[in-house]
Amino acid sequence: MLDLKKDFPILNQTVNDEPLVYLDNAATTQKPTQVLDAVRHYYDFDNANVHRGVHTLAERATADYEAGREKVRKFINAGSTKEVLFTRGTTTGLNWIARWAEEILKPGDEILISVMEHHSNVVPWQQAATKSGAKLKFVYLKEGELDMDDLKAKLTDKTKFVSLAHVSNVLGVINPIKAIAQLAHEHGAYMVVDGAQSTPHMAIDVQDLDADFFAFSGHKMAGPTGIGVLYGKEEILNQMSPVEFGGEMIDFVYESHSTWSELPWKFEAGTPNIAGGIGLGAAVDYLSAIGMEQIHQHEAELIDYVMPKLRAIPGLTIYGPQDNHKRGGVIAFNLDGLHPHDVATALDMEGVAVRAGHHCAQPLLSYLDVSATARASFYIYNSKADCDKLVDAILKTKEFFGV
Ligand code: PMP
């Protein structure tokens, strides 16, 4: 098992007089010293604007920022850094695609998403559908997983975009993206992947998946907030117009019109999140040194360890697939007779940080017929002792409320 707590200074604290057990990693992850140091080093020594300066600091800042892009390229096995666009996060990436989609979609066209999507993979498509006259369709579930029969029935030659989460932030289920991308392509549709919950936890190979677009967030993978990535196939990105306009993204500005910079900068208007790009590069270095296979294995072991203990608790409902091997390290649950906010508050009293609410997945919660759930989600620094603490705190909560 990995033993990495020492790299994460924030974890070395007590909350309500109990050692902190941080299990809200699907919302955001903690940052190791190596990432914090990289960001600090940039501000201490290299802070300057990128791409336009010829002085030494500007050159160093540009080199480190662009090195971050190359690290990301390698991490997801993109063919070229032209295909790696820095964004603010998953949400921005998905919005950029949907904005392009609304330009090319026509009445009668269809967009296919699923009922388990995060709002950031629902709302931009609702907007694209409304503006273009295309129809937004949902794939539903079977036994806590994507219903592949439903998907096959709804994927037709009318479908122009299929956009799905790689891993659900509520059900934890890992969707078979590679197989779905193949089906989408057979029907001439673009495959868009929301990789927010997969990229931090498993090896990603965008070429092997054959995703046309793949979006993720730095802050969920030990990197800083405010930086994310949109991968897109070069030939598609070349067809797309930039979404934002201004400095950095232009080649030449005339009084009447402008021409665009080449990829990837065509999409990156304004001063970018330089420290974020450098910090994300450091996070990628950190995760790569551990190994994504080891990370996936570590979380799978935690899930295998904790699931039977949770399933043995009377009155505890777990959402998502029965088979542990079909899920990542996300466990949404409810306790009979208790509101999940009360559960999360009671767990916090024990130092255990979990999330409660709709997890930005209201269509899914409506479909599951619940208004909210509690959610424990694991990352590289969590241990079996953290799992024991979670189980223990849930049992204490039940005892306290007499349920
Ligand atoms: N998709 C999924 C599956 C997520 O879990 C999240 C974050 N909770 C997002 C998209 C949005 O990510 P961000 O807020 O970093 O843009």
CSV table of C-alpha atoms and ligand atoms in Angstrom, one decimal:
chain,number,residue,atom,x,y,z
A,1,MET,CA,0.0,0.0,0.0
A,2,LEU,CA,1.1,3.6,-0.7
A,3,ASP,CA,2.2,5.6,2.4
A,4,LEU,CA,2.2,9.2,1.3
A,5,LYS,CA,0.7,11.3,4.1
A,6,LYS,CA,4.1,12.8,4.9
A,7,ASP,CA,4.1,14.6,1.5
A,8,PHE,CA,0.8,16.4,2.4
A,9,PRO,CA,1.3,18.9,5.2
A,10,ILE,CA,-2.4,19.8,5.4
A,11,LEU,CA,-3.2,16.2,6.5
A,12,ASN,CA,-1.1,16.6,9.6
A,13,GLN,CA,-3.8,18.4,11.7
A,14,THR,CA,-6.6,17.7,14.0
A,15,VAL,CA,-10.2,18.6,13.4
A,16,ASN,CA,-12.5,18.7,16.4
A,17,ASP,CA,-9.7,17.2,18.4
A,18,GLU,CA,-9.5,14.2,16.1
A,19,PRO,CA,-6.8,13.5,13.5
A,20,LEU,CA,-8.1,14.7,10.1
A,21,VAL,CA,-9.3,11.9,7.8
A,22,TYR,CA,-9.8,13.6,4.5
A,23,LEU,CA,-12.3,11.7,2.4
A,24,ASP,CA,-13.7,14.5,0.1
A,25,ASN,CA,-11.3,13.8,-2.8
A,26,ALA,CA,-13.9,13.7,-5.5
A,27,ALA,CA,-14.5,17.4,-4.7
A,28,THR,CA,-10.8,18.4,-4.5
A,29,THR,CA,-7.6,16.7,-3.5
A,30,GLN,CA,-4.8,18.0,-1.3
A,31,LYS,CA,-1.5,19.2,-2.7
A,32,PRO,CA,1.9,17.6,-1.9
A,33,THR,CA,4.9,19.7,-0.8
A,34,GLN,CA,6.4,19.1,-4.2
A,35,VAL,CA,3.5,20.9,-5.9
A,36,LEU,CA,3.4,23.7,-3.3
A,37,ASP,CA,7.1,24.2,-3.7
A,38,ALA,CA,6.9,24.4,-7.5
A,39,VAL,CA,4.2,27.1,-7.3
A,40,ARG,CA,6.2,28.9,-4.6
A,41,HIS,CA,9.4,28.6,-6.6
A,42,TYR,CA,7.8,30.2,-9.6
A,43,TYR,CA,6.6,33.2,-7.6
A,44,ASP,CA,9.8,33.5,-5.6
A,45,PHE,CA,12.2,33.3,-8.6
A,46,ASP,CA,10.6,33.3,-12.0
A,47,ASN,CA,7.3,35.3,-11.9
A,48,ALA,CA,6.9,37.1,-15.3
A,49,ASN,CA,4.3,37.0,-18.0
A,50,VAL,CA,4.7,34.3,-20.6
A,51,HIS,CA,5.2,34.2,-24.3
A,52,ARG,CA,5.9,37.8,-24.9
A,53,GLY,CA,8.9,38.8,-22.9
A,54,VAL,CA,12.5,38.4,-24.0
A,55,HIS,CA,14.0,39.0,-20.6
A,56,THR,CA,15.3,36.2,-18.5
A,57,LEU,CA,12.5,35.8,-16.1
A,58,ALA,CA,9.9,35.8,-18.9
A,59,GLU,CA,11.9,33.1,-20.7
A,60,ARG,CA,12.1,31.0,-17.6
A,61,ALA,CA,8.4,31.4,-16.8
A,62,THR,CA,7.5,30.5,-20.4
A,63,ALA,CA,9.8,27.5,-20.4
A,64,ASP,CA,8.4,26.2,-17.2
A,65,TYR,CA,4.8,26.8,-18.1
A,66,GLU,CA,5.2,25.1,-21.5
A,67,ALA,CA,7.1,22.3,-19.8
A,68,GLY,CA,3.9,21.8,-17.7
A,69,ARG,CA,2.0,21.3,-21.0
A,70,GLU,CA,4.5,18.7,-22.3
A,71,LYS,CA,4.3,16.8,-19.0
A,72,VAL,CA,0.5,16.7,-19.4
A,73,ARG,CA,0.8,15.6,-23.0
A,74,LYS,CA,2.9,12.7,-22.0
A,75,PHE,CA,0.7,11.9,-19.0
A,76,ILE,CA,-2.4,11.4,-21.2
A,77,ASN,CA,-0.4,10.2,-24.2
A,78,ALA,CA,-1.6,13.0,-26.5
A,79,GLY,CA,0.2,13.1,-29.9
A,80,SER,CA,1.3,16.7,-29.6
A,81,THR,CA,1.2,19.6,-27.2
A,82,LYS,CA,-1.0,21.4,-29.9
A,83,GLU,CA,-3.7,19.1,-28.6
A,84,VAL,CA,-3.3,20.1,-24.9
A,85,LEU,CA,-5.2,23.3,-24.1
A,86,PHE,CA,-4.9,24.8,-20.7
A,87,THR,CA,-8.3,25.8,-19.2
A,88,ARG,CA,-9.7,26.7,-15.8
A,89,GLY,CA,-10.9,23.2,-15.3
A,90,THR,CA,-13.2,20.5,-16.6
A,91,THR,CA,-16.2,22.8,-16.7
A,92,THR,CA,-14.4,25.3,-19.0
A,93,GLY,CA,-13.3,22.5,-21.4
A,94,LEU,CA,-16.8,21.1,-21.7
A,95,ASN,CA,-18.2,24.6,-22.3
A,96,TRP,CA,-15.7,25.3,-25.1
A,97,ILE,CA,-16.8,22.1,-26.9
A,98,ALA,CA,-20.5,22.8,-26.4
A,99,ARG,CA,-20.0,26.4,-27.7
A,100,TRP,CA,-18.5,24.9,-30.9
A,101,ALA,CA,-21.2,22.3,-31.0
A,102,GLU,CA,-24.0,24.9,-31.0
A,103,GLU,CA,-22.4,26.4,-34.1
A,104,ILE,CA,-22.4,23.2,-36.1
A,105,LEU,CA,-25.5,21.4,-34.8
A,106,LYS,CA,-28.7,21.7,-36.7
A,107,PRO,CA,-32.4,21.0,-35.9
A,108,GLY,CA,-32.8,17.2,-36.0
A,109,ASP,CA,-29.3,16.5,-34.7
A,110,GLU,CA,-28.9,14.8,-31.4
A,111,ILE,CA,-26.5,15.0,-28.4
A,112,LEU,CA,-26.3,11.9,-26.2
A,113,ILE,CA,-25.3,12.2,-22.6
A,114,SER,CA,-26.2,10.1,-19.5
A,115,VAL,CA,-28.2,10.6,-16.4
A,116,MET,CA,-25.1,10.2,-14.3
A,117,GLU,CA,-23.4,13.3,-15.6
A,118,HIS,CA,-22.1,16.1,-13.5
A,119,HIS,CA,-23.9,19.4,-14.2
A,120,SER,CA,-20.9,20.6,-16.1
A,121,ASN,CA,-21.6,17.9,-18.7
A,122,VAL,CA,-25.3,18.6,-18.7
A,123,VAL,CA,-25.9,22.3,-18.7
A,124,PRO,CA,-23.6,23.3,-21.5
A,125,TRP,CA,-25.3,20.7,-23.7
A,126,GLN,CA,-28.7,21.9,-22.7
A,127,GLN,CA,-27.6,25.4,-23.9
A,128,ALA,CA,-26.1,24.0,-27.1
A,129,ALA,CA,-29.4,22.1,-27.8
A,130,THR,CA,-31.6,25.1,-27.1
A,131,LYS,CA,-29.5,27.4,-29.3
A,132,SER,CA,-29.1,25.0,-32.2
A,133,GLY,CA,-32.4,23.2,-32.2
A,134,ALA,CA,-30.7,19.9,-31.6
A,135,LYS,CA,-32.2,17.3,-29.2
A,136,LEU,CA,-30.5,16.3,-25.9
A,137,LYS,CA,-31.0,12.7,-25.1
A,138,PHE,CA,-30.1,10.8,-21.9
A,139,VAL,CA,-28.9,7.2,-21.4
A,140,TYR,CA,-30.2,5.7,-18.2
A,141,LEU,CA,-28.8,3.1,-15.8
A,142,LYS,CA,-29.0,-0.6,-15.1
A,143,GLU,CA,-27.9,-1.9,-11.7
A,144,GLY,CA,-25.9,1.2,-10.9
A,145,GLU,CA,-24.1,1.2,-14.3
A,146,LEU,CA,-24.6,2.8,-17.7
A,147,ASP,CA,-27.2,0.7,-19.5
A,148,MET,CA,-25.3,-0.2,-22.7
A,149,ASP,CA,-28.5,-1.5,-24.4
A,150,ASP,CA,-30.1,1.9,-23.8
A,151,LEU,CA,-27.0,3.6,-25.2
A,152,LYS,CA,-27.0,1.4,-28.3
A,153,ALA,CA,-30.7,2.1,-28.9
A,154,LYS,CA,-30.2,5.8,-28.6
A,155,LEU,CA,-27.0,6.2,-30.5
A,156,THR,CA,-28.0,6.7,-34.2
A,157,ASP,CA,-26.8,8.5,-37.2
A,158,LYS,CA,-28.6,11.6,-35.9
A,159,THR,CA,-26.2,11.6,-32.9
A,160,LYS,CA,-23.5,14.2,-33.5
A,161,PHE,CA,-21.9,14.3,-30.0
A,162,VAL,CA,-21.7,11.6,-27.3
A,163,SER,CA,-20.5,13.2,-24.0
A,164,LEU,CA,-19.9,11.0,-21.0
A,165,ALA,CA,-18.1,10.9,-17.6
A,166,HIS,CA,-15.3,8.4,-17.6
A,167,VAL,CA,-15.9,7.9,-13.9
A,168,SER,CA,-19.1,9.0,-12.1
A,169,ASN,CA,-18.5,11.4,-9.2
A,170,VAL,CA,-21.5,9.8,-7.4
A,171,LEU,CA,-21.8,6.1,-8.5
A,172,GLY,CA,-18.1,5.7,-8.8
A,173,VAL,CA,-18.7,3.5,-11.8
A,174,ILE,CA,-16.0,3.4,-14.5
A,175,ASN,CA,-17.7,3.7,-17.9
A,176,PRO,CA,-16.4,1.7,-20.9
A,177,ILE,CA,-15.3,4.7,-22.8
A,178,LYS,CA,-13.1,3.0,-25.4
A,179,ALA,CA,-16.0,0.7,-26.5
A,180,ILE,CA,-18.4,3.7,-26.5
A,181,ALA,CA,-16.0,5.8,-28.5
A,182,GLN,CA,-15.9,3.1,-31.2
A,183,LEU,CA,-19.7,3.0,-31.3
A,184,ALA,CA,-19.9,6.8,-31.5
A,185,HIS,CA,-17.5,6.9,-34.3
A,186,GLU,CA,-19.4,4.1,-36.2
A,187,HIS,CA,-22.3,6.6,-36.3
A,188,GLY,CA,-20.1,9.6,-37.2
A,189,ALA,CA,-20.5,11.2,-33.7
A,190,TYR,CA,-17.8,13.0,-31.8
A,191,MET,CA,-16.8,11.3,-28.5
A,192,VAL,CA,-16.4,13.8,-25.6
A,193,VAL,CA,-15.1,12.5,-22.3
A,194,ASP,CA,-15.4,14.1,-18.9
A,195,GLY,CA,-12.2,12.8,-17.3
A,196,ALA,CA,-12.5,14.8,-14.0
A,197,GLN,CA,-12.8,11.7,-11.9
A,198,SER,CA,-10.7,9.3,-13.9
A,199,THR,CA,-7.5,11.2,-14.8
A,200,PRO,CA,-6.4,11.6,-11.1
A,201,HIS,CA,-6.9,7.9,-10.4
A,202,MET,CA,-5.9,5.7,-13.4
A,203,ALA,CA,-3.6,5.7,-16.4
A,204,ILE,CA,-5.1,7.7,-19.3
A,205,ASP,CA,-4.3,7.2,-22.9
A,206,VAL,CA,-6.4,9.5,-25.0
A,207,GLN,CA,-5.2,7.8,-28.2
A,208,ASP,CA,-6.1,4.4,-27.0
A,209,LEU,CA,-9.5,5.6,-25.9
A,210,ASP,CA,-9.9,7.3,-29.2
A,211,ALA,CA,-11.6,10.2,-27.5
A,212,ASP,CA,-12.1,13.3,-29.7
A,213,PHE,CA,-12.1,15.5,-26.6
A,214,PHE,CA,-11.1,14.7,-23.0
A,215,ALA,CA,-11.4,17.3,-20.2
A,216,PHE,CA,-10.1,17.3,-16.7
A,217,SER,CA,-9.2,19.5,-13.7
A,218,GLY,CA,-5.8,20.0,-12.0
A,219,HIS,CA,-7.2,20.4,-8.5
A,220,LYS,CA,-8.6,16.9,-8.4
A,221,MET,CA,-5.2,15.4,-9.2
A,222,ALA,CA,-3.0,17.0,-6.5
A,223,GLY,CA,-2.5,20.1,-8.6
A,224,PRO,CA,-3.6,23.7,-8.0
A,225,THR,CA,-7.2,25.0,-8.5
A,226,GLY,CA,-7.9,27.2,-11.5
A,227,ILE,CA,-6.0,25.1,-14.0
A,228,GLY,CA,-7.3,22.2,-16.2
A,229,VAL,CA,-6.9,20.7,-19.5
A,230,LEU,CA,-8.9,20.2,-22.6
A,231,TYR,CA,-7.4,17.6,-24.9
A,232,GLY,CA,-8.8,17.6,-28.5
A,233,LYS,CA,-7.7,15.9,-31.7
A,234,GLU,CA,-5.6,18.4,-33.7
A,235,GLU,CA,-7.7,18.1,-36.9
A,236,ILE,CA,-10.8,18.9,-34.9
A,237,LEU,CA,-9.3,21.8,-32.9
A,238,ASN,CA,-8.1,23.2,-36.3
A,239,GLN,CA,-11.8,23.4,-37.4
A,240,MET,CA,-12.9,25.1,-34.2
A,241,SER,CA,-13.1,28.8,-33.6
A,242,PRO,CA,-11.6,30.2,-30.5
A,243,VAL,CA,-14.2,30.7,-27.7
A,244,GLU,CA,-12.5,33.7,-26.1
A,245,PHE,CA,-10.7,36.6,-27.9
A,246,GLY,CA,-7.9,39.0,-26.9
A,247,GLY,CA,-4.2,39.0,-26.2
A,248,GLU,CA,-2.1,35.8,-26.5
A,249,MET,CA,-4.5,34.0,-28.9
A,250,ILE,CA,-3.9,36.2,-32.0
A,251,ASP,CA,-1.4,36.1,-34.7
A,252,PHE,CA,-2.0,39.6,-36.2
A,253,VAL,CA,-4.6,42.2,-35.4
A,254,TYR,CA,-5.7,44.6,-38.1
A,255,GLU,CA,-8.3,47.3,-37.6
A,256,SER,CA,-11.0,45.3,-39.4
A,257,HIS,CA,-10.2,41.8,-38.4
A,258,SER,CA,-7.6,39.5,-36.7
A,259,THR,CA,-5.9,36.2,-37.4
A,260,TRP,CA,-5.4,33.5,-34.8
A,261,SER,CA,-2.3,32.1,-33.3
A,262,GLU,CA,-1.5,28.4,-33.9
A,263,LEU,CA,-2.6,25.6,-31.6
A,264,PRO,CA,-2.8,25.4,-28.6
A,265,TRP,CA,-2.5,29.2,-28.0
A,266,LYS,CA,-5.4,29.9,-30.4
A,267,PHE,CA,-7.7,29.0,-27.5
A,268,GLU,CA,-5.8,30.6,-24.6
A,269,ALA,CA,-6.8,34.3,-24.6
A,270,GLY,CA,-5.2,36.6,-22.0
A,271,THR,CA,-2.6,35.9,-19.4
A,272,PRO,CA,-2.9,32.3,-18.5
A,273,ASN,CA,-2.7,30.7,-15.1
A,274,ILE,CA,1.1,30.4,-15.2
A,275,ALA,CA,1.6,29.2,-11.7
A,276,GLY,CA,-1.2,26.7,-12.2
A,277,GLY,CA,0.4,25.3,-15.4
A,278,ILE,CA,3.7,24.9,-13.5
A,279,GLY,CA,1.9,23.4,-10.5
A,280,LEU,CA,0.0,21.0,-12.6
A,281,GLY,CA,3.3,19.9,-14.3
A,282,ALA,CA,4.6,19.2,-10.8
A,283,ALA,CA,1.5,17.2,-9.9
A,284,VAL,CA,1.9,15.2,-13.0
A,285,ASP,CA,5.6,14.5,-12.0
A,286,TYR,CA,4.5,13.5,-8.6
A,287,LEU,CA,1.8,11.1,-9.7
A,288,SER,CA,3.9,9.7,-12.5
A,289,ALA,CA,6.8,8.9,-10.1
A,290,ILE,CA,4.3,6.9,-8.0
A,291,GLY,CA,2.8,5.3,-11.1
A,292,MET,CA,-0.8,5.5,-12.2
A,293,GLU,CA,-1.2,1.7,-12.1
A,294,GLN,CA,0.0,1.7,-8.4
A,295,ILE,CA,-2.4,4.5,-7.7
A,296,HIS,CA,-5.3,2.7,-9.2
A,297,GLN,CA,-4.3,-0.5,-7.3
A,298,HIS,CA,-4.0,1.4,-4.0
A,299,GLU,CA,-7.5,2.8,-4.3
A,300,ALA,CA,-8.9,-0.6,-5.5
A,301,GLU,CA,-7.4,-2.2,-2.3
A,302,LEU,CA,-9.0,0.5,-0.1
A,303,ILE,CA,-12.4,-0.1,-1.8
A,304,ASP,CA,-12.1,-3.9,-1.4
A,305,TYR,CA,-11.2,-3.4,2.2
A,306,VAL,CA,-13.9,-0.9,3.2
A,307,MET,CA,-16.9,-2.1,1.1
A,308,PRO,CA,-17.7,-5.2,3.1
A,309,LYS,CA,-17.4,-3.3,6.3
A,310,LEU,CA,-19.8,-0.6,5.0
A,311,ARG,CA,-22.2,-3.2,3.5
A,312,ALA,CA,-22.4,-4.9,6.9
A,313,ILE,CA,-23.8,-1.7,8.5
A,314,PRO,CA,-27.6,-2.1,8.9
A,315,GLY,CA,-29.6,0.7,7.3
A,316,LEU,CA,-26.7,1.9,5.1
A,317,THR,CA,-27.5,2.1,1.4
A,318,ILE,CA,-24.6,2.3,-1.1
A,319,TYR,CA,-25.2,3.6,-4.6
A,320,GLY,CA,-23.5,2.4,-7.8
A,321,PRO,CA,-22.3,-1.0,-9.1
A,322,GLN,CA,-22.3,-4.0,-6.8
A,323,ASP,CA,-19.0,-5.2,-8.3
A,324,ASN,CA,-16.1,-3.3,-6.6
A,325,HIS,CA,-14.0,-3.7,-9.7
A,326,LYS,CA,-16.3,-1.6,-11.8
A,327,ARG,CA,-15.8,1.4,-9.6
A,328,GLY,CA,-13.2,3.9,-8.6
A,329,GLY,CA,-12.7,5.3,-5.1
A,330,VAL,CA,-16.0,7.0,-4.7
A,331,ILE,CA,-18.7,5.7,-2.4
A,332,ALA,CA,-22.0,7.6,-2.2
A,333,PHE,CA,-24.2,6.4,0.7
A,334,ASN,CA,-27.2,7.1,2.9
A,335,LEU,CA,-28.1,6.1,6.4
A,336,ASP,CA,-31.8,5.2,6.9
A,337,GLY,CA,-33.5,7.8,9.0
A,338,LEU,CA,-30.8,10.5,8.7
A,339,HIS,CA,-30.3,13.4,6.4
A,340,PRO,CA,-26.9,13.1,4.7
A,341,HIS,CA,-26.0,16.6,5.9
A,342,ASP,CA,-26.4,15.4,9.5
A,343,VAL,CA,-24.3,12.4,8.7
A,344,ALA,CA,-21.5,14.6,7.2
A,345,THR,CA,-21.7,16.9,10.3
A,346,ALA,CA,-21.5,14.0,12.7
A,347,LEU,CA,-18.6,12.5,10.8
A,348,ASP,CA,-16.8,15.9,10.9
A,349,MET,CA,-17.1,15.8,14.7
A,350,GLU,CA,-15.0,12.7,14.4
A,351,GLY,CA,-12.5,14.4,12.1
A,352,VAL,CA,-13.8,12.6,9.0
A,353,ALA,CA,-14.4,14.9,6.0
A,354,VAL,CA,-17.0,13.7,3.6
A,355,ARG,CA,-19.4,15.5,1.3
A,356,ALA,CA,-23.1,15.6,1.5
A,357,GLY,CA,-25.5,17.0,-1.1
A,358,HIS,CA,-26.5,16.5,-4.7
A,359,HIS,CA,-22.9,16.4,-5.9
A,360,CYS,CA,-23.8,18.6,-8.9
A,361,ALA,CA,-25.7,15.6,-10.3
A,362,GLN,CA,-29.3,16.5,-9.8
A,363,PRO,CA,-30.7,14.5,-12.7
A,364,LEU,CA,-29.0,11.4,-11.3
A,365,LEU,CA,-30.3,12.0,-7.8
A,366,SER,CA,-33.8,12.5,-9.1
A,367,TYR,CA,-33.4,9.3,-11.1
A,368,LEU,CA,-32.3,7.5,-7.9
A,369,ASP,CA,-35.2,9.1,-6.1
A,370,VAL,CA,-33.1,10.7,-3.4
A,371,SER,CA,-32.6,14.4,-2.7
A,372,ALA,CA,-29.0,14.0,-1.4
A,373,THR,CA,-26.4,11.5,-0.4
A,374,ALA,CA,-23.2,11.4,1.7
A,375,ARG,CA,-20.1,10.6,-0.2
A,376,ALA,CA,-16.7,9.3,0.9
A,377,SER,CA,-14.0,9.5,-1.8
A,378,PHE,CA,-10.4,8.2,-1.6
A,379,TYR,CA,-7.0,9.2,-2.9
A,380,ILE,CA,-3.4,8.2,-2.8
A,381,TYR,CA,-2.8,9.3,0.8
A,382,ASN,CA,-5.7,7.5,2.3
A,383,SER,CA,-5.0,4.3,4.3
A,384,LYS,CA,-6.9,1.3,5.7
A,385,ALA,CA,-6.8,3.1,9.0
A,386,ASP,CA,-8.8,5.9,7.4
A,387,CYS,CA,-11.3,3.3,6.2
A,388,ASP,CA,-11.6,2.0,9.8
A,389,LYS,CA,-12.1,5.5,11.1
A,390,LEU,CA,-14.9,6.1,8.5
A,391,VAL,CA,-16.7,2.9,9.5
A,392,ASP,CA,-16.2,3.6,13.2
A,393,ALA,CA,-17.5,7.2,12.8
A,394,ILE,CA,-20.6,6.0,10.9
A,395,LEU,CA,-21.3,3.5,13.7
A,396,LYS,CA,-20.9,6.2,16.3
A,397,THR,CA,-23.3,8.4,14.3
A,398,LYS,CA,-25.9,5.7,14.2
A,399,GLU,CA,-25.6,5.2,17.9
A,400,PHE,CA,-25.8,9.0,18.6
A,401,PHE,CA,-28.9,9.5,16.6
A,402,GLY,CA,-30.4,6.1,17.7
A,403,VAL,CA,-31.0,4.9,14.1
B,1,PMP,N1,-17.2,16.3,-13.9
B,1,PMP,C1,-17.2,15.6,-12.9
B,1,PMP,C2,-17.5,14.1,-13.0
B,1,PMP,C3,-16.8,16.1,-11.6
B,1,PMP,O1,-16.7,15.3,-10.6
B,1,PMP,C4,-16.5,17.5,-11.6
B,1,PMP,C5,-16.1,18.1,-10.2
B,1,PMP,N2,-16.9,17.8,-9.2
B,1,PMP,C6,-16.6,18.2,-12.7
B,1,PMP,C7,-16.9,17.6,-13.9
B,1,PMP,C8,-16.3,19.7,-12.7
B,1,PMP,O2,-15.0,20.0,-12.4
B,1,PMP,P1,-14.5,21.5,-12.2
B,1,PMP,O3,-15.5,22.0,-11.1
B,1,PMP,O4,-13.1,21.3,-11.7
B,1,PMP,O5,-14.6,22.2,-13.5
